[in-house]
CSV table of C-alpha atoms in Angstrom, one decimal:
chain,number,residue,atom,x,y,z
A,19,UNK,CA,-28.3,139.0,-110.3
A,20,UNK,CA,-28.1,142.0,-107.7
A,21,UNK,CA,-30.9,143.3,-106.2
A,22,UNK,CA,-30.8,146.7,-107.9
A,23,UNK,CA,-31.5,144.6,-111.8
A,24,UNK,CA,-33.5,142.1,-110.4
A,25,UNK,CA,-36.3,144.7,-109.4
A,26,UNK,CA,-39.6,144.8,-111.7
A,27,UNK,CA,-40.0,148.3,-111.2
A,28,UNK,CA,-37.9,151.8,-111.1
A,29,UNK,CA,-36.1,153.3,-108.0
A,30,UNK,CA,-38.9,156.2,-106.5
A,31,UNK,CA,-37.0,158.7,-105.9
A,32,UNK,CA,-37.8,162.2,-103.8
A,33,UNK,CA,-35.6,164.9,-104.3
A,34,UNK,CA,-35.3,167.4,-101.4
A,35,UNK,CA,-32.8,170.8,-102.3
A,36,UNK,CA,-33.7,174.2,-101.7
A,37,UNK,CA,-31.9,175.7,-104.8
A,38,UNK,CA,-35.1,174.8,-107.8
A,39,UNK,CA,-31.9,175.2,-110.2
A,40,UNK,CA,-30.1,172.3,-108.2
A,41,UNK,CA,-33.2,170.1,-108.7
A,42,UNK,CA,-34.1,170.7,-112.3
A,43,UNK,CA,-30.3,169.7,-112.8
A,44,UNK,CA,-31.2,166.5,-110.5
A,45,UNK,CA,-34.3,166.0,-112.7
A,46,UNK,CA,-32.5,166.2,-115.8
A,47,UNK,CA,-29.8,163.5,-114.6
A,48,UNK,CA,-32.2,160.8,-113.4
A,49,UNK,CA,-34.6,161.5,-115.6
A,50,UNK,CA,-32.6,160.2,-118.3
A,51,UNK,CA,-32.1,156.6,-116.2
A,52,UNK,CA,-35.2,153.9,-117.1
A,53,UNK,CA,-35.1,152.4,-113.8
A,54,UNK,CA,-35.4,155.9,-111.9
A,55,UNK,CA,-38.9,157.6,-111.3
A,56,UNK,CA,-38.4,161.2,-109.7
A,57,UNK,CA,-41.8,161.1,-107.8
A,58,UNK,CA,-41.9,164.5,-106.0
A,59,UNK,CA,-39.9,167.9,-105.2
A,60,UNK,CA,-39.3,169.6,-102.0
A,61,UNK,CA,-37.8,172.8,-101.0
A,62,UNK,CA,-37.5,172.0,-97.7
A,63,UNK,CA,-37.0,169.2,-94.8
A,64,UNK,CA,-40.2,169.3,-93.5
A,65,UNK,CA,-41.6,168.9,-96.8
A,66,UNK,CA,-39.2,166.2,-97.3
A,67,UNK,CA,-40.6,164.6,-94.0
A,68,UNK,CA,-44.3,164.9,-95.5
A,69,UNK,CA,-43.5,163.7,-99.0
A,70,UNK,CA,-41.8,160.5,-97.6
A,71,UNK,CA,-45.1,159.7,-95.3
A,72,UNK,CA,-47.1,159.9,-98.0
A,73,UNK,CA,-45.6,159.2,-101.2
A,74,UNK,CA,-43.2,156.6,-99.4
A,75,UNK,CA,-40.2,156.9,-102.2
A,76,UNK,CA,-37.7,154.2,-102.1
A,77,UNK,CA,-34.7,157.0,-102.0
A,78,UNK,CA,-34.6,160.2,-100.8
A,79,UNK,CA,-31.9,162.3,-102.4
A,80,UNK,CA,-31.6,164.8,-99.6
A,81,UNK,CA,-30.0,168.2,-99.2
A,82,UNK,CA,-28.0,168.5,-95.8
A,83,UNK,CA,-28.4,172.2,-95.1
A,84,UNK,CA,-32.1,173.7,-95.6
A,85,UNK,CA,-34.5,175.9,-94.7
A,86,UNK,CA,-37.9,175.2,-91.8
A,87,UNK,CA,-36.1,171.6,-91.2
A,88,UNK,CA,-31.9,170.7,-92.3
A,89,UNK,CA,-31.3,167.4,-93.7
A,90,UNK,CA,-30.4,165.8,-90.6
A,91,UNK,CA,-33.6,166.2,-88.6
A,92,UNK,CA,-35.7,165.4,-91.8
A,93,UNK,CA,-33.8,162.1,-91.9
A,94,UNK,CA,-34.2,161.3,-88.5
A,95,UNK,CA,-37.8,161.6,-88.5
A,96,UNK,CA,-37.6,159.1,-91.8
A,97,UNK,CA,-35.8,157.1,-90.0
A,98,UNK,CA,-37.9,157.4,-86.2
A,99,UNK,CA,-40.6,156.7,-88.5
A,100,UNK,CA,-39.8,153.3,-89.8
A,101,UNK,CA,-40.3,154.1,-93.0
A,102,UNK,CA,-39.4,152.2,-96.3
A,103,UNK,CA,-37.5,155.2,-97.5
A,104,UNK,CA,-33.3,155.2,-97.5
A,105,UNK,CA,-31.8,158.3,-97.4
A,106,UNK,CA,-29.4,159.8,-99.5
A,107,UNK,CA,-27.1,162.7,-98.2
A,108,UNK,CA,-25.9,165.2,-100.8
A,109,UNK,CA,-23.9,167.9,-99.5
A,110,UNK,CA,-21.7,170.7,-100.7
A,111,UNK,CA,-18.8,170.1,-98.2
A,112,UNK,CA,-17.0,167.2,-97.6
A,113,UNK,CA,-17.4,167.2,-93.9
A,114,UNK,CA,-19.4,169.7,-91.9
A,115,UNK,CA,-20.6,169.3,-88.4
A,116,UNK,CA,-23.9,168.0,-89.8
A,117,UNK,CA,-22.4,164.7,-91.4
A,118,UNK,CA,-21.9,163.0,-88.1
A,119,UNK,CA,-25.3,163.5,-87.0
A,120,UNK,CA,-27.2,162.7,-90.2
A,121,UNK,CA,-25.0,159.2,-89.9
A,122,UNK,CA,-26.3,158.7,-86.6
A,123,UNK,CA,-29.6,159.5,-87.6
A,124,UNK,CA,-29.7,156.8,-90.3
A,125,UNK,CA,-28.4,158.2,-93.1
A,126,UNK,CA,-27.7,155.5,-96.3
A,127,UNK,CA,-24.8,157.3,-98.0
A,128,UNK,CA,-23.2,160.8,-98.3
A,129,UNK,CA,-22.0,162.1,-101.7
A,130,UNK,CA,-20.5,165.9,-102.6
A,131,UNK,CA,-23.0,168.0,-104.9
A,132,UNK,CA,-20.2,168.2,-107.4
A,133,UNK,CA,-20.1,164.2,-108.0
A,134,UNK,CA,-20.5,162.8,-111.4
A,135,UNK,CA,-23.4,162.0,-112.7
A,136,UNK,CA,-22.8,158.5,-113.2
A,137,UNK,CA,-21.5,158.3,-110.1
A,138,UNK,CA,-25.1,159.9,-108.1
A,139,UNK,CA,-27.1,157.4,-110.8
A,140,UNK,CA,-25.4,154.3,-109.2
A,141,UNK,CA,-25.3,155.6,-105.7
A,142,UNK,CA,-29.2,156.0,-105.6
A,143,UNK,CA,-29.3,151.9,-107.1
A,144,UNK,CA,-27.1,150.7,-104.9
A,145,UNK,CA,-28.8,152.7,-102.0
A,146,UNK,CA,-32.1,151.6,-102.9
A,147,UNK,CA,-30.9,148.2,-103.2
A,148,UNK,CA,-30.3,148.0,-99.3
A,149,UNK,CA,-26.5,149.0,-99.3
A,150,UNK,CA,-24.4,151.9,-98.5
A,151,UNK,CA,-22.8,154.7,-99.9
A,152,UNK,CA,-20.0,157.0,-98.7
A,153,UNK,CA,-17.8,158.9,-101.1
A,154,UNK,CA,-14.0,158.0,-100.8
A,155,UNK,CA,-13.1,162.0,-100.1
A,156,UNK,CA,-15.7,162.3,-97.3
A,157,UNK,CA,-14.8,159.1,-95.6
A,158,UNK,CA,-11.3,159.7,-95.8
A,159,UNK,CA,-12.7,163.5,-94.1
A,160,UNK,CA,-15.3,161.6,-91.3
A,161,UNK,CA,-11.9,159.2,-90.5
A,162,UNK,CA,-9.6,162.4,-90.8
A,163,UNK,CA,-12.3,163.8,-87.9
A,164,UNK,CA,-12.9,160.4,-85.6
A,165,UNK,CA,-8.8,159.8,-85.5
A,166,UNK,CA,-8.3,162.4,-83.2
A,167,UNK,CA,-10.9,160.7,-80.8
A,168,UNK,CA,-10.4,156.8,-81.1
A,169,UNK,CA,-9.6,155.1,-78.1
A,170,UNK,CA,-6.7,153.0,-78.0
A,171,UNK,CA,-6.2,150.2,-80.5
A,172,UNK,CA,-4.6,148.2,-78.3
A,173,UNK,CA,-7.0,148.1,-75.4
A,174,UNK,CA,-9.3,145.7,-75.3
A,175,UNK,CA,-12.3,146.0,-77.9
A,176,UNK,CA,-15.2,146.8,-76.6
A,177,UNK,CA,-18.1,144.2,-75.3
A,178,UNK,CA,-20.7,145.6,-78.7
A,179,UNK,CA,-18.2,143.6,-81.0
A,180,UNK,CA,-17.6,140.5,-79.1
A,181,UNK,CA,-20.4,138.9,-80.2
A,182,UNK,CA,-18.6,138.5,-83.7
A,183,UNK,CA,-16.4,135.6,-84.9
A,184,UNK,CA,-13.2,136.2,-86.0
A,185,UNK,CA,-14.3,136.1,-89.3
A,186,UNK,CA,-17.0,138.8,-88.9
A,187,UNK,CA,-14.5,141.3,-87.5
A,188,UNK,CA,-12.4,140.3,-90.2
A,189,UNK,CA,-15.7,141.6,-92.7
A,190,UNK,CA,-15.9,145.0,-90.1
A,191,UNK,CA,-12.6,145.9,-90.6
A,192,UNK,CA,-12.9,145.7,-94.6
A,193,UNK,CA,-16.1,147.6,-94.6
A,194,UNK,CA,-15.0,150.0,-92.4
A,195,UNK,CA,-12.4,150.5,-95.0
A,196,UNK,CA,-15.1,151.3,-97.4
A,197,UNK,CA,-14.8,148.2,-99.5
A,198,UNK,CA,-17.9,146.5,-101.7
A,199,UNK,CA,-18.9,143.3,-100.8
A,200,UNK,CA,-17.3,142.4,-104.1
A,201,UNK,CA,-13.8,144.0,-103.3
A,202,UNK,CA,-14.1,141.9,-99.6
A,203,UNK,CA,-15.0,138.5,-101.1
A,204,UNK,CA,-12.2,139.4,-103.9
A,205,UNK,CA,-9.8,140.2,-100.9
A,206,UNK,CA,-10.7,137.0,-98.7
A,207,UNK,CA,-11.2,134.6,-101.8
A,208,UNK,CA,-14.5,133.7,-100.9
A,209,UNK,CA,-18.2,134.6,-102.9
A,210,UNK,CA,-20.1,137.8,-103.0
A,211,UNK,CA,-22.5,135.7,-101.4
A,212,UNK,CA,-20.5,134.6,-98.4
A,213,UNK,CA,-19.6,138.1,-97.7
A,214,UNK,CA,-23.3,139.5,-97.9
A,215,UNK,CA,-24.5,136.8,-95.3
A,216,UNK,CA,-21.5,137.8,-93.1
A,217,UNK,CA,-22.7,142.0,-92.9
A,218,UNK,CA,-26.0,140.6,-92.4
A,219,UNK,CA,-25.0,139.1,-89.3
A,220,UNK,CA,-22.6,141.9,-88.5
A,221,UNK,CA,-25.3,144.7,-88.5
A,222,UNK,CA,-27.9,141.8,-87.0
A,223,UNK,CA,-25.3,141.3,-84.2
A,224,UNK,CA,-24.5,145.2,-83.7
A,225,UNK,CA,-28.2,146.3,-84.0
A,226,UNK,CA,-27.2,148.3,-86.9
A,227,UNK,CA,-29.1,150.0,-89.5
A,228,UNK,CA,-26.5,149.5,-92.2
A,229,UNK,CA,-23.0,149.5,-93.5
A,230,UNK,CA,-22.5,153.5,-93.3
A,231,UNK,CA,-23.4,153.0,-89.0
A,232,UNK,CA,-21.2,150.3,-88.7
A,233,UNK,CA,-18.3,152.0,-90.6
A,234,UNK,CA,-18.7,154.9,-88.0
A,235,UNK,CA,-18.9,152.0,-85.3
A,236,UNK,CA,-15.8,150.2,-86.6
A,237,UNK,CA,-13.9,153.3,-86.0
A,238,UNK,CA,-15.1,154.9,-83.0
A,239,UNK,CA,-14.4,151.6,-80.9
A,240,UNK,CA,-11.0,151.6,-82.3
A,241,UNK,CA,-11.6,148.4,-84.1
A,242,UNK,CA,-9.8,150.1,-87.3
């Protein structure tokens, strides 16, 4: 049993858009899901920032361009705060210059406004189960953006990632690809379990937050 339907209790989520139509249709959505509590609005990042401190959600669905603070700042100071909050990126481009820095800052996932609704309901579960979420378009976009920059494939790989086995790279390279831990263990014929352990000690070894930083890390030291 995952994590997500093994919990006792619904997802809390915070939504934080500052179109009120955008979050009624939000509402509407999730409010339909059993296992998914909306627990608060905000119109803004700073009252996104607020919210999460005291309500501490176990998502935040998060709007990337906003009013008093964006998305990015609000989910760095989540994130600086050592919250128990994950943060979802919702955005109505595939790739603007804010994308980068909210995955930097600690962002969980990023998903287009326009995404189906099944799709959003599973991406908050799978985000609130510990995982990562990056929509294929936008991570084609982010890769489309970091090729022009990579360093050299074949130079040596940098010191960060050789603290890995072989078979941990091996892992990197299929997240970075954007594949499940499913898809992975499906791919190396081992179990789901296997793989899990394996990104543990991946982001353990990396000192990374999750599988959306080491996707970025994976390509910006070549290693893809």
């Amino acid at each position: 049993m995952s994590e997500a339907t093994a919990r006792t209790r619904p997802v809390r989520v915070l939504l934080a858009d500052d179109q009120p139509l955008l979050r009624t249709g939000f509402r509407m959505v999730l409010g339909a899901e059993d296992d998914l509590d909306i627990v608060a609005e905000a119109g803004d990042g700073l009252e996104a920032v607020e919210l999460s401190r005291r309500l501490l959600p176990d998502v935040v669905l998060m709007d990337i361009r906003m009013p008093r603070m964006d998305g990015v700042a609000a989910t760095r100071a989540i994130v600086d705060a050592r919250l128990p909050v994950r943060v979802l990126i919702l955005t109505t481009f595939d790739l603007d210059e804010y994308v980068v820095g909210a995955l930097r800052a600690g962002a969980s996932g990023f998903l287009a406004k326009d995404v189906p609704a099944e799709d959003l309901v599973t991406a908050i579960r799978t985000v609130a189960a510990g995982d990562a979420v990056v929509a294929p378009r936008i991570l084609k976009r982010l890769l489309d953006r970091f090729a022009d920059v990579l360093p050299d494939p074949a130079a040596a790989p940098p010191k960060t990632l050789s603290a890995l086995t072989e078979r941990e790279r091996e892992v990197l390279v299929q997240v970075a690809r954007g594949l499940s831990n499913a898809e992975i263990a499906r791919a190396l014929s081992v179990s789901e379990t296997t793989i899990k352990t394996h990104v543990g000690h991946v982001l353990t070894k990396l000192g990374l937050r999750d599988r959306v930083q080491a996707v970025v890390l994976a390509y910006e030291s070549g290693l893809v």
